XYZ file of N, CA, C and O in Angstrom:
700
model
N 15.507 -0.621 -20.594
C 15.992 -0.399 -19.246
C 16.182 1.104 -19.012
O 16.821 1.784 -19.791
N 15.606 1.619 -17.949
C 15.644 3.045 -17.659
C 16.996 3.458 -17.101
O 17.550 2.806 -16.220
N 17.531 4.567 -17.625
C 18.780 5.117 -17.107
C 18.536 5.939 -15.856
O 19.420 6.157 -15.064
N 17.313 6.441 -15.727
C 16.994 7.279 -14.588
C 15.571 7.780 -14.665
O 14.869 7.590 -15.656
N 15.183 8.413 -13.592
C 13.839 8.962 -13.477
C 13.949 10.461 -13.240
O 14.660 10.885 -12.325
N 13.244 11.241 -14.027
C 13.232 12.700 -13.884
C 12.210 13.035 -12.797
O 11.012 12.857 -12.988
N 12.705 13.528 -11.649
C 11.874 13.668 -10.451
C 11.830 15.102 -9.926
O 12.786 15.862 -10.097
N 10.724 15.412 -9.272
C 10.631 16.660 -8.531
C 9.596 16.514 -7.419
O 8.674 15.714 -7.518
N 9.803 17.281 -6.349
C 8.816 17.391 -5.285
C 7.944 18.588 -5.599
O 8.445 19.628 -6.050
N 6.631 18.455 -5.360
C 5.719 19.538 -5.706
C 4.492 19.570 -4.819
O 4.133 18.582 -4.171
N 3.855 20.719 -4.852
C 2.531 20.915 -4.284
C 1.563 20.812 -5.455
O 1.788 21.440 -6.494
N 0.517 20.031 -5.299
C -0.440 19.807 -6.384
C -1.811 20.280 -5.926
O -2.319 19.803 -4.907
N -2.416 21.224 -6.673
C -3.715 21.743 -6.239
C -4.837 20.729 -6.404
O -4.819 19.900 -7.314
N -5.817 20.830 -5.521
C -7.019 20.020 -5.638
C -7.917 20.563 -6.741
O -7.629 21.604 -7.348
N -9.031 19.885 -6.999
C -9.907 20.257 -8.115
C -10.415 21.703 -8.085
O -10.427 22.375 -9.111
N -10.830 22.224 -6.940
C -11.385 23.578 -6.885
C -10.320 24.624 -7.216
O -10.568 25.556 -7.990
N -9.135 24.485 -6.653
C -8.047 25.428 -6.933
C -7.621 25.291 -8.394
O -7.398 26.298 -9.081
N -7.546 24.070 -8.874
C -7.178 23.828 -10.276
C -8.163 24.545 -11.213
O -7.758 25.192 -12.175
N -9.465 24.434 -10.921
C -10.471 25.108 -11.756
C -10.311 26.624 -11.691
O -10.452 27.317 -12.700
N -10.020 27.152 -10.514
C -9.797 28.595 -10.375
C -8.613 29.069 -11.190
O -8.682 30.109 -11.865
N -7.522 28.321 -11.145
C -6.333 28.672 -11.932
C -6.645 28.583 -13.419
O -6.264 29.454 -14.203
N -7.359 27.538 -13.812
C -7.703 27.368 -15.222
C -8.590 28.519 -15.716
O -8.379 29.035 -16.816
N -9.577 28.936 -14.921
C -10.432 30.068 -15.311
C -9.591 31.323 -15.515
O -9.755 32.057 -16.482
N -8.682 31.566 -14.582
C -7.807 32.730 -14.682
C -6.932 32.626 -15.936
O -6.819 33.581 -16.698
N -6.346 31.456 -16.155
C -5.475 31.221 -17.308
C -6.230 31.465 -18.615
O -5.749 32.166 -19.503
N -7.408 30.904 -18.735
C -8.208 31.020 -19.946
C -8.586 32.471 -20.218
O -8.592 32.914 -21.368
N -8.877 33.231 -19.176
C -9.270 34.625 -19.335
C -8.149 35.538 -19.794
O -8.405 36.650 -20.241
N -6.907 35.083 -19.710
C -5.774 35.930 -20.084
C -5.610 36.088 -21.595
O -5.097 37.090 -22.056
N -5.973 35.093 -22.349
C -5.835 35.105 -23.812
C -4.407 35.487 -24.231
O -4.180 36.430 -24.974
N -3.454 34.743 -23.721
C -2.034 34.979 -23.957
C -1.564 34.185 -25.172
O -1.985 33.046 -25.376
N -0.690 34.784 -25.969
C -0.082 34.071 -27.096
C 1.099 33.269 -26.555
O 2.139 33.821 -26.230
N 0.904 31.987 -26.421
C 1.930 31.097 -25.896
C 1.309 29.727 -25.731
O 0.143 29.512 -26.049
N 2.099 28.794 -25.249
C 1.596 27.434 -25.041
C 1.060 27.323 -23.610
O 1.825 27.414 -22.648
N -0.240 27.126 -23.489
C -0.874 27.037 -22.175
C -0.477 25.743 -21.473
O -0.469 24.676 -22.083
N -0.150 25.863 -20.187
C 0.097 24.664 -19.379
C -1.232 23.927 -19.237
O -2.296 24.540 -19.156
N -1.170 22.621 -19.217
C -2.374 21.805 -19.079
C -2.843 21.834 -17.623
O -2.039 21.585 -16.716
N -4.122 22.114 -17.422
C -4.622 22.215 -16.047
C -4.354 20.984 -15.180
O -4.072 21.134 -13.992
N -4.390 19.794 -15.748
C -4.144 18.607 -14.917
C -2.673 18.499 -14.508
O -2.319 17.663 -13.683
N -1.831 19.379 -15.067
C -0.417 19.378 -14.706
C -0.015 20.575 -13.843
O 1.163 20.738 -13.535
N -0.969 21.413 -13.437
C -0.634 22.540 -12.568
C 0.019 22.023 -11.292
O -0.455 21.064 -10.678
N 1.084 22.685 -10.888
C 1.775 22.338 -9.642
C 2.739 23.471 -9.288
O 3.034 24.320 -10.124
N 3.209 23.462 -8.065
C 4.266 24.368 -7.629
C 5.438 23.490 -7.176
O 5.307 22.714 -6.228
N 6.541 23.588 -7.871
C 7.715 22.766 -7.559
C 8.351 23.223 -6.247
O 8.550 24.413 -6.027
N 8.668 22.251 -5.410
C 9.389 22.510 -4.161
C 10.888 22.280 -4.336
O 11.702 23.003 -3.778
N 11.236 21.246 -5.091
C 12.640 20.924 -5.377
C 12.673 20.058 -6.627
O 11.982 19.039 -6.697
N 13.485 20.470 -7.613
C 13.643 19.696 -8.835
C 14.892 18.828 -8.681
O 15.992 19.336 -8.462
N 14.710 17.514 -8.778
C 15.820 16.582 -8.558
C 16.498 16.167 -9.858
O 17.585 15.584 -9.822
N 15.846 16.392 -10.988
C 16.417 15.990 -12.261
C 16.445 14.476 -12.405
O 15.665 13.755 -11.779
N 17.348 14.006 -13.230
C 17.448 12.574 -13.518
C 18.115 11.855 -12.339
O 19.245 12.171 -11.966
N 17.403 10.885 -11.767
C 17.905 10.131 -10.618
C 17.862 8.632 -10.939
O 16.921 8.163 -11.577
N 18.865 7.892 -10.501
C 18.855 6.447 -10.742
C 17.720 5.769 -9.978
O 17.364 6.200 -8.870
N 17.140 4.720 -10.565
C 16.003 4.047 -9.924
C 16.288 3.571 -8.502
O 15.408 3.614 -7.642
N 17.522 3.163 -8.239
C 17.841 2.627 -6.914
C 17.804 3.698 -5.816
O 17.784 3.361 -4.630
N 17.795 4.986 -6.189
C 17.726 6.046 -5.175
C 16.296 6.412 -4.781
O 16.086 7.112 -3.792
N 15.315 5.949 -5.529
C 13.925 6.337 -5.239
C 13.508 5.956 -3.820
O 12.920 6.790 -3.114
N 13.814 4.756 -3.310
C 13.441 4.468 -1.910
C 14.087 5.441 -0.913
O 13.437 5.854 0.051
N 15.321 5.828 -1.154
C 15.999 6.774 -0.267
C 15.340 8.156 -0.348
O 15.138 8.824 0.675
N 14.978 8.579 -1.542
C 14.315 9.873 -1.735
C 12.955 9.867 -1.035
O 12.589 10.826 -0.356
N 12.234 8.767 -1.173
C 10.930 8.653 -0.497
C 11.113 8.654 1.030
O 10.316 9.246 1.756
N 12.158 8.009 1.510
C 12.424 7.972 2.954
C 12.739 9.366 3.486
O 12.319 9.723 4.593
N 13.464 10.161 2.707
C 13.753 11.544 3.104
C 12.438 12.296 3.301
O 12.218 12.949 4.324
N 11.541 12.177 2.320
C 10.249 12.875 2.401
C 9.432 12.383 3.589
O 8.790 13.177 4.283
N 9.463 11.089 3.833
C 8.699 10.519 4.946
C 9.192 11.021 6.297
O 8.435 11.064 7.262
N 10.455 11.401 6.368
C 11.031 11.877 7.616
C 10.795 13.354 7.886
O 11.189 13.862 8.933
N 10.154 14.044 6.961
C 9.914 15.479 7.122
C 8.487 15.743 7.584
O 7.586 14.956 7.315
N 8.312 16.841 8.247
C 6.973 17.239 8.678
C 6.585 18.493 7.902
O 7.288 19.496 7.936
N 5.459 18.394 7.215
C 4.912 19.514 6.461
C 3.680 20.016 7.199
O 2.718 19.283 7.374
N 3.742 21.247 7.656
C 2.635 21.833 8.408
C 1.629 22.449 7.430
O 2.016 23.211 6.540
N 0.336 22.146 7.585
C -0.658 22.719 6.674
C -0.686 24.244 6.789
O -0.431 24.797 7.865
N -0.965 24.890 5.679
C -1.058 26.347 5.666
C -1.866 26.769 4.440
O -2.254 25.932 3.621
N -2.119 28.042 4.330
C -2.878 28.582 3.199
C -2.015 29.609 2.489
O -1.343 30.429 3.128
N -2.044 29.555 1.168
C -1.318 30.529 0.357
C -2.312 31.192 -0.583
O -3.250 30.547 -1.060
N -2.126 32.483 -0.815
C -2.989 33.226 -1.730
C -2.239 33.418 -3.046
O -1.193 34.061 -3.081
N -2.770 32.836 -4.115
C -2.210 33.039 -5.450
C -2.760 34.381 -5.935
O -3.926 34.483 -6.301
N -1.910 35.405 -5.903
C -2.418 36.764 -6.117
C -1.543 37.642 -7.002
O -1.722 38.861 -7.054
N -0.579 37.042 -7.694
C 0.266 37.875 -8.552
C 0.793 37.067 -9.734
O 0.969 35.850 -9.645
N 1.028 37.775 -10.819
C 1.644 37.177 -12.000
C 3.119 37.515 -12.016
O 3.556 38.512 -11.433
N 3.888 36.702 -12.702
C 5.289 36.983 -12.917
C 5.730 36.332 -14.216
O 4.978 35.560 -14.823
N 6.958 36.656 -14.622
C 7.505 36.096 -15.858
C 8.929 35.642 -15.635
O 9.674 36.264 -14.887
N 9.270 34.555 -16.304
C 10.660 34.177 -16.476
C 10.932 34.520 -17.937
O 10.557 33.776 -18.847
N 11.516 35.677 -18.171
C 11.648 36.215 -19.530
C 12.418 35.287 -20.471
O 11.977 35.027 -21.581
N 13.583 34.845 -20.034
C 14.415 34.013 -20.924
C 13.709 32.728 -21.330
O 13.854 32.264 -22.448
N 12.929 32.160 -20.415
C 12.222 30.910 -20.701
C 10.868 31.158 -21.367
O 10.219 30.213 -21.807
N 10.419 32.410 -21.417
C 9.129 32.711 -22.008
C 7.970 32.151 -21.203
O 6.971 31.710 -21.757
N 8.093 32.201 -19.873
C 7.080 31.614 -18.987
C 6.309 32.726 -18.274
O 6.898 33.675 -17.755
N 4.986 32.585 -18.262
C 4.117 33.416 -17.444
C 3.621 32.538 -16.308
O 3.150 31.428 -16.550
N 3.738 33.027 -15.069
C 3.352 32.223 -13.926
C 2.435 32.978 -12.982
O 2.359 34.191 -13.005
N 1.763 32.206 -12.142
C 0.921 32.718 -11.071
C 1.619 32.378 -9.758
O 2.036 31.236 -9.560
N 1.762 33.373 -8.906
C 2.461 33.138 -7.648
C 1.777 33.834 -6.492
O 0.600 34.170 -6.563
N 2.543 34.060 -5.445
C 2.004 34.620 -4.211
C 2.852 35.807 -3.761
O 4.077 35.754 -3.835
N 2.184 36.850 -3.282
C 2.898 38.010 -2.741
C 3.616 37.653 -1.448
O 4.664 38.208 -1.146
N 3.018 36.735 -0.684
C 3.607 36.315 0.588
C 3.650 34.799 0.673
O 2.663 34.131 0.384
N 4.797 34.276 1.077
C 4.954 32.837 1.287
C 4.748 32.567 2.778
O 5.452 33.147 3.617
N 3.786 31.709 3.128
C 3.571 31.402 4.548
C 4.832 30.811 5.187
O 5.551 30.025 4.545
N 5.086 31.179 6.431
C 6.256 30.677 7.147
C 6.387 29.162 7.115
O 7.476 28.646 6.841
N 5.291 28.405 7.396
C 5.426 26.949 7.371
C 5.882 26.398 6.014
O 6.664 25.460 5.967
N 5.419 27.002 4.935
C 5.824 26.544 3.609
C 7.291 26.865 3.355
O 8.050 26.022 2.884
N 7.707 28.075 3.688
C 9.097 28.470 3.493
C 10.033 27.575 4.300
O 11.041 27.082 3.784
N 9.678 27.324 5.561
C 10.515 26.451 6.403
C 10.561 25.029 5.850
O 11.615 24.387 5.835
N 9.402 24.529 5.374
C 9.376 23.172 4.834
C 10.253 23.056 3.590
O 11.026 22.097 3.462
N 10.148 24.011 2.688
C 10.948 23.945 1.456
C 12.437 23.926 1.795
O 13.198 23.151 1.229
N 12.842 24.760 2.750
C 14.248 24.766 3.160
C 14.655 23.445 3.817
O 15.746 22.930 3.569
N 13.778 22.888 4.652
C 14.122 21.614 5.308
C 14.198 20.488 4.282
O 15.027 19.578 4.410
N 13.376 20.549 3.249
C 13.419 19.536 2.190
C 14.759 19.569 1.457
O 15.426 18.543 1.328
N 15.171 20.748 0.996
C 16.435 20.799 0.256
C 17.629 20.533 1.174
O 18.613 19.932 0.739
N 17.540 20.946 2.443
C 18.613 20.627 3.395
C 18.743 19.112 3.574
O 19.857 18.572 3.609
N 17.601 18.419 3.677
C 17.619 16.962 3.850
C 18.180 16.278 2.600
O 18.931 15.302 2.706
N 17.820 16.770 1.422
C 18.362 16.206 0.176
C 19.874 16.384 0.140
O 20.615 15.452 -0.185
N 20.340 17.573 0.477
C 21.768 17.872 0.485
C 22.506 16.973 1.479
O 23.547 16.396 1.162
N 21.929 16.837 2.667
C 22.548 16.015 3.712
C 22.696 14.554 3.275
O 23.661 13.893 3.625
N 21.735 14.074 2.495
C 21.763 12.682 2.026
C 22.495 12.517 0.694
O 22.540 11.420 0.140
N 23.023 13.606 0.155
C 23.788 13.522 -1.090
C 22.927 13.339 -2.332
O 23.405 12.860 -3.358
N 21.648 13.743 -2.259
C 20.753 13.642 -3.411
C 20.834 14.964 -4.176
O 20.593 16.031 -3.620
N 21.166 14.877 -5.451
C 21.288 16.081 -6.262
C 19.950 16.738 -6.531
O 18.927 16.068 -6.642
N 19.956 18.063 -6.599
C 18.762 18.824 -6.943
C 19.211 20.153 -7.543
O 20.357 20.564 -7.398
N 18.285 20.823 -8.211
C 18.572 22.113 -8.824
C 18.704 23.157 -7.714
O 17.752 23.413 -6.983
N 19.864 23.755 -7.591
C 20.146 24.662 -6.486
C 19.799 26.119 -6.783
O 20.132 26.998 -5.994
N 19.116 26.373 -7.902
C 18.667 27.738 -8.170
C 17.744 28.188 -7.050
O 17.042 27.380 -6.439
N 17.724 29.490 -6.809
C 16.846 30.037 -5.766
C 15.396 29.619 -6.047
O 14.932 29.690 -7.186
N 14.719 29.202 -4.986
C 13.343 28.735 -5.115
C 12.409 29.916 -5.303
O 12.501 30.922 -4.590
N 11.509 29.804 -6.256
C 10.494 30.825 -6.520
C 9.152 30.116 -6.614
O 8.898 29.388 -7.580
N 8.296 30.282 -5.605
C 6.991 29.633 -5.628
C 6.214 30.147 -6.833
O 6.020 31.353 -6.985
N 5.747 29.227 -7.684
C 4.952 29.627 -8.840
C 4.243 28.429 -9.456
O 4.674 27.289 -9.291
N 3.148 28.722 -10.152
C 2.427 27.745 -10.956
C 2.520 28.262 -12.396
O 2.076 29.380 -12.691
N 3.115 27.477 -13.277
C 3.264 27.901 -14.666
C 1.910 27.916 -15.366
O 1.170 26.934 -15.315
N 1.622 29.046 -16.023
C 0.391 29.189 -16.791
C 0.636 29.040 -18.288
O -0.150 28.424 -19.002
N 1.719 29.670 -18.781
C 2.059 29.640 -20.211
C 3.556 29.485 -20.389
O 4.343 30.001 -19.601
N 3.916 28.799 -21.458
C 5.311 28.659 -21.878
C 5.444 29.212 -23.293
O 4.463 29.372 -23.998
N 6.673 29.457 -23.681
C 6.995 29.887 -25.052
C 6.247 31.150 -25.465
O 5.784 31.274 -26.594
N 6.159 32.100 -24.535
C 5.588 33.398 -24.875
C 6.649 34.195 -25.612
O 7.779 34.283 -25.170
N 6.294 34.766 -26.722
C 7.262 35.526 -27.512
C 7.299 36.995 -27.109
O 8.287 37.669 -27.313
N 6.202 37.502 -26.591
C 6.178 38.895 -26.143
C 5.385 38.971 -24.847
O 4.537 38.127 -24.579
N 5.648 40.000 -24.051
C 4.943 40.119 -22.769
C 3.439 40.240 -22.980
O 2.978 40.876 -23.919
N 2.714 39.639 -22.089
C 1.257 39.698 -22.140
C 0.779 40.949 -21.421
O 1.362 41.361 -20.434
N -0.281 41.554 -21.947
C -0.929 42.660 -21.243
C -1.897 42.013 -20.248
O -2.923 41.483 -20.644
N -1.520 42.012 -18.976
C -2.338 41.320 -17.981
C -2.708 42.263 -16.853
O -2.039 43.264 -16.617
N -3.777 41.929 -16.183
C -4.229 42.699 -15.031
C -3.904 41.900 -13.773
O -3.541 40.722 -13.853
N -4.051 42.550 -12.635
C -3.849 41.838 -11.373
C -4.876 40.715 -11.258
O -6.048 40.913 -11.571
N -4.437 39.536 -10.814
C -5.393 38.436 -10.668
C -6.255 38.613 -9.424
O -5.865 39.286 -8.473
N -7.423 38.012 -9.461
C -8.222 37.894 -8.253
C -7.601 36.749 -7.467
O -7.319 35.687 -8.023
N -7.344 36.953 -6.191
C -6.630 35.952 -5.393
C -7.384 34.617 -5.354
O -8.597 34.577 -5.230
N -6.612 33.554 -5.482
C -7.127 32.196 -5.343
C -6.484 31.631 -4.077
O -5.258 31.563 -3.979
N -7.307 31.250 -3.105
C -6.790 30.678 -1.867
C -6.555 29.192 -2.030
O -7.431 28.471 -2.498
N -5.366 28.745 -1.644
C -4.976 27.345 -1.797
C -4.576 26.817 -0.419
O -3.587 27.277 0.153
N -5.337 25.872 0.085
C -4.990 25.216 1.353
C -3.981 24.115 1.052
O -4.309 23.140 0.379
N -2.780 24.296 1.540
C -1.710 23.324 1.297
C -1.789 22.255 2.374
O -1.593 22.542 3.562
N -2.097 21.032 1.954
C -2.278 19.965 2.940
C -1.509 18.695 2.594
O -1.674 17.671 3.247
N -0.675 18.770 1.561
C 0.137 17.605 1.202
C 1.195 18.024 0.188
O 1.135 19.114 -0.373
N 2.151 17.137 -0.029
C 3.140 17.332 -1.088
C 3.392 15.987 -1.745
O 3.030 14.945 -1.205
N 3.988 16.024 -2.929
C 4.167 14.797 -3.710
C 5.561 14.719 -4.322
O 6.203 15.739 -4.557
N 5.983 13.490 -4.582
C 7.153 13.216 -5.410
C 6.594 12.822 -6.766
O 5.773 11.908 -6.867
N 7.012 13.532 -7.799
C 6.456 13.340 -9.133
C 7.548 12.960 -10.110
O 8.654 13.502 -10.069
N 7.205 12.015 -10.985
C 8.097 11.649 -12.082
C 7.562 12.276 -13.357
O 6.379 12.169 -13.675
N 8.438 12.948 -14.075
C 8.099 13.546 -15.365
C 8.558 12.577 -16.452
O 9.737 12.251 -16.540
N 7.603 12.105 -17.252
C 7.885 11.114 -18.289
C 7.651 11.736 -19.662
O 6.554 12.255 -19.927
N 8.651 11.694 -20.508
C 8.500 12.212 -21.874
C 7.654 11.256 -22.696
O 7.889 10.051 -22.702
N 6.662 11.827 -23.366
C 5.797 11.074 -24.265
C 5.723 11.852 -25.583
O 6.159 13.003 -25.655
N 5.156 11.245 -26.578
C 5.085 11.869 -27.890
C 4.429 13.254 -27.856
O 4.855 14.170 -28.537
N 3.407 13.419 -27.020
C 2.671 14.684 -26.961
C 3.263 15.687 -25.964
O 2.676 16.737 -25.723
N 4.392 15.391 -25.369
C 5.026 16.291 -24.402
C 5.530 15.529 -23.197
O 6.395 14.674 -23.315
N 4.969 15.842 -22.022
C 5.335 15.126 -20.801
C 4.073 14.752 -20.037
O 3.043 15.409 -20.154
N 4.206 13.687 -19.283
C 3.163 13.279 -18.346
C 3.785 13.281 -16.969
O 4.970 12.964 -16.814
N 2.981 13.640 -15.977
C 3.430 13.622 -14.595
C 2.750 12.475 -13.870
O 1.537 12.321 -13.950
N 3.567 11.696 -13.154
C 3.056 10.560 -12.388
C 3.489 10.719 -10.936
O 4.687 10.807 -10.656
N 2.525 10.734 -10.025
C 2.848 10.811 -8.613
C 3.399 9.456 -8.169
O 2.761 8.430 -8.375
N 4.580 9.479 -7.561
C 5.167 8.233 -7.068
C 5.370 8.283 -5.551
O 6.002 7.409 -4.973
N 4.809 9.327 -4.939
C 4.841 9.448 -3.488
C 3.960 10.603 -3.067
O 3.927 11.634 -3.731
N 3.224 10.419 -1.979
C 2.294 11.439 -1.501
C 2.359 11.466 0.023
O 2.259 10.412 0.657
N 2.527 12.672 0.593
C 2.617 12.816 2.035
C 1.647 13.891 2.493
O 1.639 15.001 1.955
N 0.836 13.564 3.479
C -0.132 14.502 4.047
C 0.576 15.421 5.045
O 1.523 15.017 5.724
N 0.055 16.629 5.114
C 0.556 17.599 6.097
C 0.145 17.156 7.498
O -0.865 16.466 7.666
N 0.975 17.543 8.470
C 0.673 17.245 9.868
C 0.803 18.525 10.667
O 1.850 19.184 10.604
N -0.224 18.893 11.405
C -0.147 20.115 12.217
C 0.983 20.022 13.245
O 1.396 18.937 13.637
N 1.464 21.175 13.638
C 2.448 21.219 14.711
C 3.861 21.470 14.274
O 4.767 21.537 15.083
N 4.094 21.630 12.945
C 5.405 21.989 12.420
C 6.453 21.088 12.875
O 7.577 21.080 12.677
């Protein structure tokens, strides 16, 4: 019997963007644990462990939001030093994405759904457990058309974690 589900809302790249990120990642030759390309994503809100009975309410919150399609340029690297993470991010966050992320966490808060309240930093993790900084160059920008978001469950397995989409919402023009 499950005590809870480890959940997060995320943007998940399509195959072409995923391949672009993977090519960039592979070319870095970084000493660390490479993120698996099929798990690339940008977290919008991390909900942590949630009881199964709240999943319909969480899905209803997402269904009530409007996500406006937009394009983001993945054009910069960054690090979370303490965590040993190298990430790919964006110099500029499109207004529709920034507004959507804020409306998502506001809706979660309003409904009493717990989430990680750390400041949001748009990023796609490339490497974990880096022991020393990588000598990296500026990335060639990868354009990502954001046209949907997902609710994902992170499941611990013997080989690490698996991500399972348990909700998918398409973007709708008009904000």
